[in-house]
């Protein structure tokens, strides 16, 4: 039939996602994308648009694949903040341990190459990271963390997640990565459960956060 694709578009997008994931946007050349997808340049451009458009579609595919797993892990109920952090980071450990996908995290490598992306790509990366941070904060508050503690723990957990992705690409073992994740969960468990604080800026001289290294 005229105009009918002679290839699996979804499979081609999955393969393109892996190219960006493995090489990052800057090094994901058109030659690597055509080799990785098995498509000619004409089919690649005709189906997905230019490289920037293909990257955005790949990033969206990545989020649709993995972010629901984070949402499920955060859905709880959790007995405390430490359980929230452990559940969230376990999703990252499971993905890293999957031999069918590249090391690391597409969102992380994309954030590291943010200047190479177009404005829409940069906005997508930041929006996805902010979305994960918000869901972490909500889950931590539901598990008993105070308002400010949830904000700080969510940011630290997000940073740990991205660090795991970088360490995995550097060849650190699964055991090493699990040790990092377990330490983050233990630190979060030390946060006392308390009613959520009113939202808004914290005033100088108020009770310090349990994550403050100067707190006795």
Short mmCIF file of C-alpha atoms in Angstrom, two decimals:
data_model
loop_
_atom_site.label_atom_id
_atom_site.label_comp_id
_atom_site.label_asym_id
_atom_site.label_seq_id
_atom_site.Cartn_x
_atom_site.Cartn_y
_atom_site.Cartn_z
CA UNK A 1 0.00 0.00 0.00
CA UNK A 2 1.36 3.43 -0.92
CA UNK A 3 2.78 5.36 2.02
CA UNK A 4 2.82 2.36 4.35
CA UNK A 5 6.00 2.02 6.42
CA UNK A 6 8.05 -1.04 5.59
CA UNK A 7 9.58 -1.12 9.06
CA UNK A 8 8.48 -1.08 12.70
CA UNK A 9 8.49 2.61 13.66
CA UNK A 10 8.29 1.88 17.40
CA UNK A 11 11.24 -0.50 17.22
CA UNK A 12 13.24 2.05 15.23
CA UNK A 13 12.53 4.67 17.91
CA UNK A 14 13.60 2.25 20.65
CA UNK A 15 16.88 1.68 18.85
CA UNK A 16 17.41 5.40 18.31
CA UNK A 17 16.80 5.91 22.03
CA UNK A 18 19.61 3.45 22.75
CA UNK A 19 21.97 5.33 20.44
CA UNK A 20 21.35 8.61 22.25
CA UNK A 21 21.57 6.78 25.56
CA UNK A 22 24.91 5.18 24.74
CA UNK A 23 26.59 8.11 23.00
CA UNK A 24 24.80 11.21 24.24
CA UNK A 25 23.31 13.78 21.89
CA UNK A 26 26.62 15.26 20.74
CA UNK A 27 28.18 11.96 19.70
CA UNK A 28 24.99 10.40 18.32
CA UNK A 29 25.86 11.17 14.70
CA UNK A 30 23.46 10.55 11.85
CA UNK A 31 25.71 7.69 10.75
CA UNK A 32 25.40 6.10 14.20
CA UNK A 33 21.67 6.66 14.20
CA UNK A 34 21.20 5.07 10.78
CA UNK A 35 23.40 2.15 11.77
CA UNK A 36 21.64 1.74 15.10
CA UNK A 37 18.13 1.90 13.68
CA UNK A 38 18.86 0.07 10.44
CA UNK A 39 17.20 2.90 8.50
CA UNK A 40 18.54 4.97 5.64
CA UNK A 41 18.81 8.70 6.04
CA UNK A 42 15.69 9.29 3.95
CA UNK A 43 13.58 6.96 6.08
CA UNK A 44 15.04 8.37 9.29
CA UNK A 45 14.34 11.99 8.36
CA UNK A 46 11.02 11.21 6.73
CA UNK A 47 9.72 9.38 9.79
CA UNK A 48 11.17 11.31 12.72
CA UNK A 49 12.36 14.65 11.38
CA UNK A 50 15.80 16.05 12.08
CA UNK A 51 18.20 14.87 14.79
CA UNK A 52 16.78 17.22 17.42
CA UNK A 53 13.25 16.00 16.77
CA UNK A 54 14.38 12.38 16.93
CA UNK A 55 16.16 13.06 20.22
CA UNK A 56 13.04 14.57 21.77
CA UNK A 57 10.96 11.60 20.67
CA UNK A 58 13.60 9.24 22.08
CA UNK A 59 13.64 11.12 25.40
CA UNK A 60 9.85 10.95 25.56
CA UNK A 61 10.00 7.20 24.87
CA UNK A 62 12.53 6.84 27.68
CA UNK A 63 10.28 8.69 30.13
CA UNK A 64 7.25 6.66 29.09
CA UNK A 65 9.22 3.47 29.73
CA UNK A 66 10.89 4.25 33.05
CA UNK A 67 9.07 7.05 34.84
CA UNK A 68 5.97 4.92 35.51
CA UNK A 69 8.31 2.52 37.32
CA UNK A 70 9.43 5.36 39.59
CA UNK A 71 5.81 6.38 40.14
CA UNK A 72 4.90 2.82 41.10
CA UNK A 73 7.84 2.61 43.51
CA UNK A 74 6.79 5.88 45.15
CA UNK A 75 3.11 5.00 45.41
CA UNK A 76 3.56 3.40 48.82
CA UNK A 77 2.45 3.27 51.47
CA UNK A 78 5.94 3.55 52.95
CA UNK A 79 6.77 3.25 56.67
CA UNK A 80 9.23 6.14 56.55
CA UNK A 81 11.42 8.34 54.34
CA UNK A 82 14.15 5.72 54.14
CA UNK A 83 11.77 3.26 52.50
CA UNK A 84 10.82 5.90 49.93
CA UNK A 85 14.46 6.51 49.01
CA UNK A 86 15.24 2.78 48.88
CA UNK A 87 12.26 2.06 46.61
CA UNK A 88 13.09 4.93 44.28
CA UNK A 89 16.76 4.05 43.93
CA UNK A 90 15.96 0.37 43.41
CA UNK A 91 14.29 1.31 40.13
CA UNK A 92 17.56 2.89 38.99
CA UNK A 93 19.57 -0.14 40.14
CA UNK A 94 17.25 -2.49 38.27
CA UNK A 95 17.60 -0.47 35.06
CA UNK A 96 21.37 -0.29 35.37
CA UNK A 97 21.54 -4.07 35.91
CA UNK A 98 19.53 -4.74 32.73
CA UNK A 99 21.99 -6.07 30.12
CA UNK A 100 19.59 -5.19 27.31
CA UNK A 101 20.09 -1.43 27.71
CA UNK A 102 23.15 0.85 27.79
CA UNK A 103 24.82 1.79 31.06
CA UNK A 104 23.69 4.88 32.89
CA UNK A 105 20.58 6.92 32.17
CA UNK A 106 19.47 8.78 29.06
CA UNK A 107 18.10 11.65 31.14
CA UNK A 108 21.38 11.99 33.01
CA UNK A 109 23.62 11.95 29.93
CA UNK A 110 21.27 14.44 28.28
CA UNK A 111 21.49 16.78 31.27
CA UNK A 112 25.28 16.59 31.06
CA UNK A 113 25.11 17.72 27.41
CA UNK A 114 22.44 20.35 27.90
CA UNK A 115 24.28 23.10 25.95
CA UNK A 116 24.25 20.89 22.83
CA UNK A 117 20.44 20.59 22.85
CA UNK A 118 17.99 22.99 21.30
CA UNK A 119 15.69 25.05 23.53
CA UNK A 120 12.86 22.51 23.37
CA UNK A 121 15.20 19.66 24.24
CA UNK A 122 16.67 21.55 27.18
CA UNK A 123 13.19 22.34 28.46
CA UNK A 124 12.16 18.69 28.20
CA UNK A 125 15.17 17.48 30.16
CA UNK A 126 14.63 19.99 32.94
CA UNK A 127 10.87 19.36 33.09
CA UNK A 128 11.41 15.61 33.44
CA UNK A 129 13.94 16.06 36.23
CA UNK A 130 11.68 18.54 38.01
CA UNK A 131 8.77 16.13 37.66
CA UNK A 132 10.71 13.34 39.38
CA UNK A 133 11.76 15.72 42.14
CA UNK A 134 8.15 16.74 42.77
CA UNK A 135 6.98 13.12 42.99
CA UNK A 136 9.78 12.36 45.43
CA UNK A 137 8.80 15.28 47.63
CA UNK A 138 5.18 14.16 47.67
CA UNK A 139 6.09 10.58 48.57
CA UNK A 140 8.47 11.69 51.31
CA UNK A 141 5.84 13.92 52.89
CA UNK A 142 3.34 11.07 52.74
CA UNK A 143 5.90 8.89 54.56
CA UNK A 144 6.16 11.40 57.39
CA UNK A 145 8.97 13.76 56.41
CA UNK A 146 8.43 17.42 57.22
CA UNK A 147 8.05 19.95 54.42
CA UNK A 148 11.64 21.16 54.37
CA UNK A 149 13.04 17.70 55.04
CA UNK A 150 11.09 16.36 52.05
CA UNK A 151 12.47 19.11 49.82
CA UNK A 152 16.06 18.41 50.86
CA UNK A 153 15.75 14.63 50.79
CA UNK A 154 14.15 14.68 47.35
CA UNK A 155 17.02 16.74 45.97
CA UNK A 156 19.64 14.50 47.59
CA UNK A 157 17.89 11.35 46.33
CA UNK A 158 17.71 12.77 42.83
CA UNK A 159 21.43 13.59 43.01
CA UNK A 160 22.19 10.05 44.21
CA UNK A 161 20.16 8.63 41.35
CA UNK A 162 22.12 10.63 38.80
CA UNK A 163 25.39 9.70 40.52
CA UNK A 164 24.53 6.01 40.21
CA UNK A 165 24.07 6.50 36.47
CA UNK A 166 27.47 8.18 36.13
CA UNK A 167 29.24 5.57 38.27
CA UNK A 168 27.72 2.75 36.24
CA UNK A 169 29.14 4.26 33.05
CA UNK A 170 32.52 4.46 34.77
CA UNK A 171 32.46 0.71 35.37
CA UNK A 172 31.59 0.57 39.06
CA UNK A 173 30.11 -2.78 40.06
CA UNK A 174 26.49 -3.44 40.90
CA UNK A 175 27.60 -4.14 44.46
CA UNK A 176 29.22 -0.71 44.68
CA UNK A 177 26.09 0.97 43.35
CA UNK A 178 23.88 -0.95 45.79
CA UNK A 179 26.14 0.23 48.63
CA UNK A 180 25.62 3.86 47.60
CA UNK A 181 21.85 3.39 47.40
CA UNK A 182 21.69 1.64 50.78
CA UNK A 183 23.69 4.42 52.44
CA UNK A 184 21.32 7.04 51.01
CA UNK A 185 18.33 5.12 52.36
CA UNK A 186 19.90 4.81 55.82
CA UNK A 187 20.59 8.52 55.93
CA UNK A 188 16.99 9.23 54.98
CA UNK A 189 15.73 6.88 57.69
CA UNK A 190 17.39 9.14 60.26
CA UNK A 191 14.92 11.91 59.40
CA UNK A 192 12.30 12.04 62.16
CA UNK A 193 8.66 11.72 61.17
CA UNK A 194 6.77 14.91 61.85
CA UNK A 195 3.74 16.79 60.57
CA UNK A 196 4.35 18.68 57.35
CA UNK A 197 5.47 22.26 57.88
CA UNK A 198 3.58 25.14 56.26
CA UNK A 199 4.83 25.85 52.76
CA UNK A 200 6.80 29.01 52.11
CA UNK A 201 10.31 30.29 52.74
CA UNK A 202 11.98 29.24 55.98
CA UNK A 203 12.80 32.18 58.25
CA UNK A 204 16.32 32.68 59.52
CA UNK A 205 16.90 31.21 62.95
CA UNK A 206 14.17 28.55 62.74
CA UNK A 207 14.70 24.89 63.53
CA UNK A 208 17.50 23.47 61.34
CA UNK A 209 16.90 20.59 58.97
CA UNK A 210 17.97 17.12 60.13
CA UNK A 211 20.16 17.04 57.03
CA UNK A 212 22.10 20.10 58.17
CA UNK A 213 25.66 18.89 58.93
CA UNK A 214 25.94 21.50 61.72
CA UNK A 215 22.93 20.13 63.59
CA UNK A 216 24.00 18.43 66.86
#
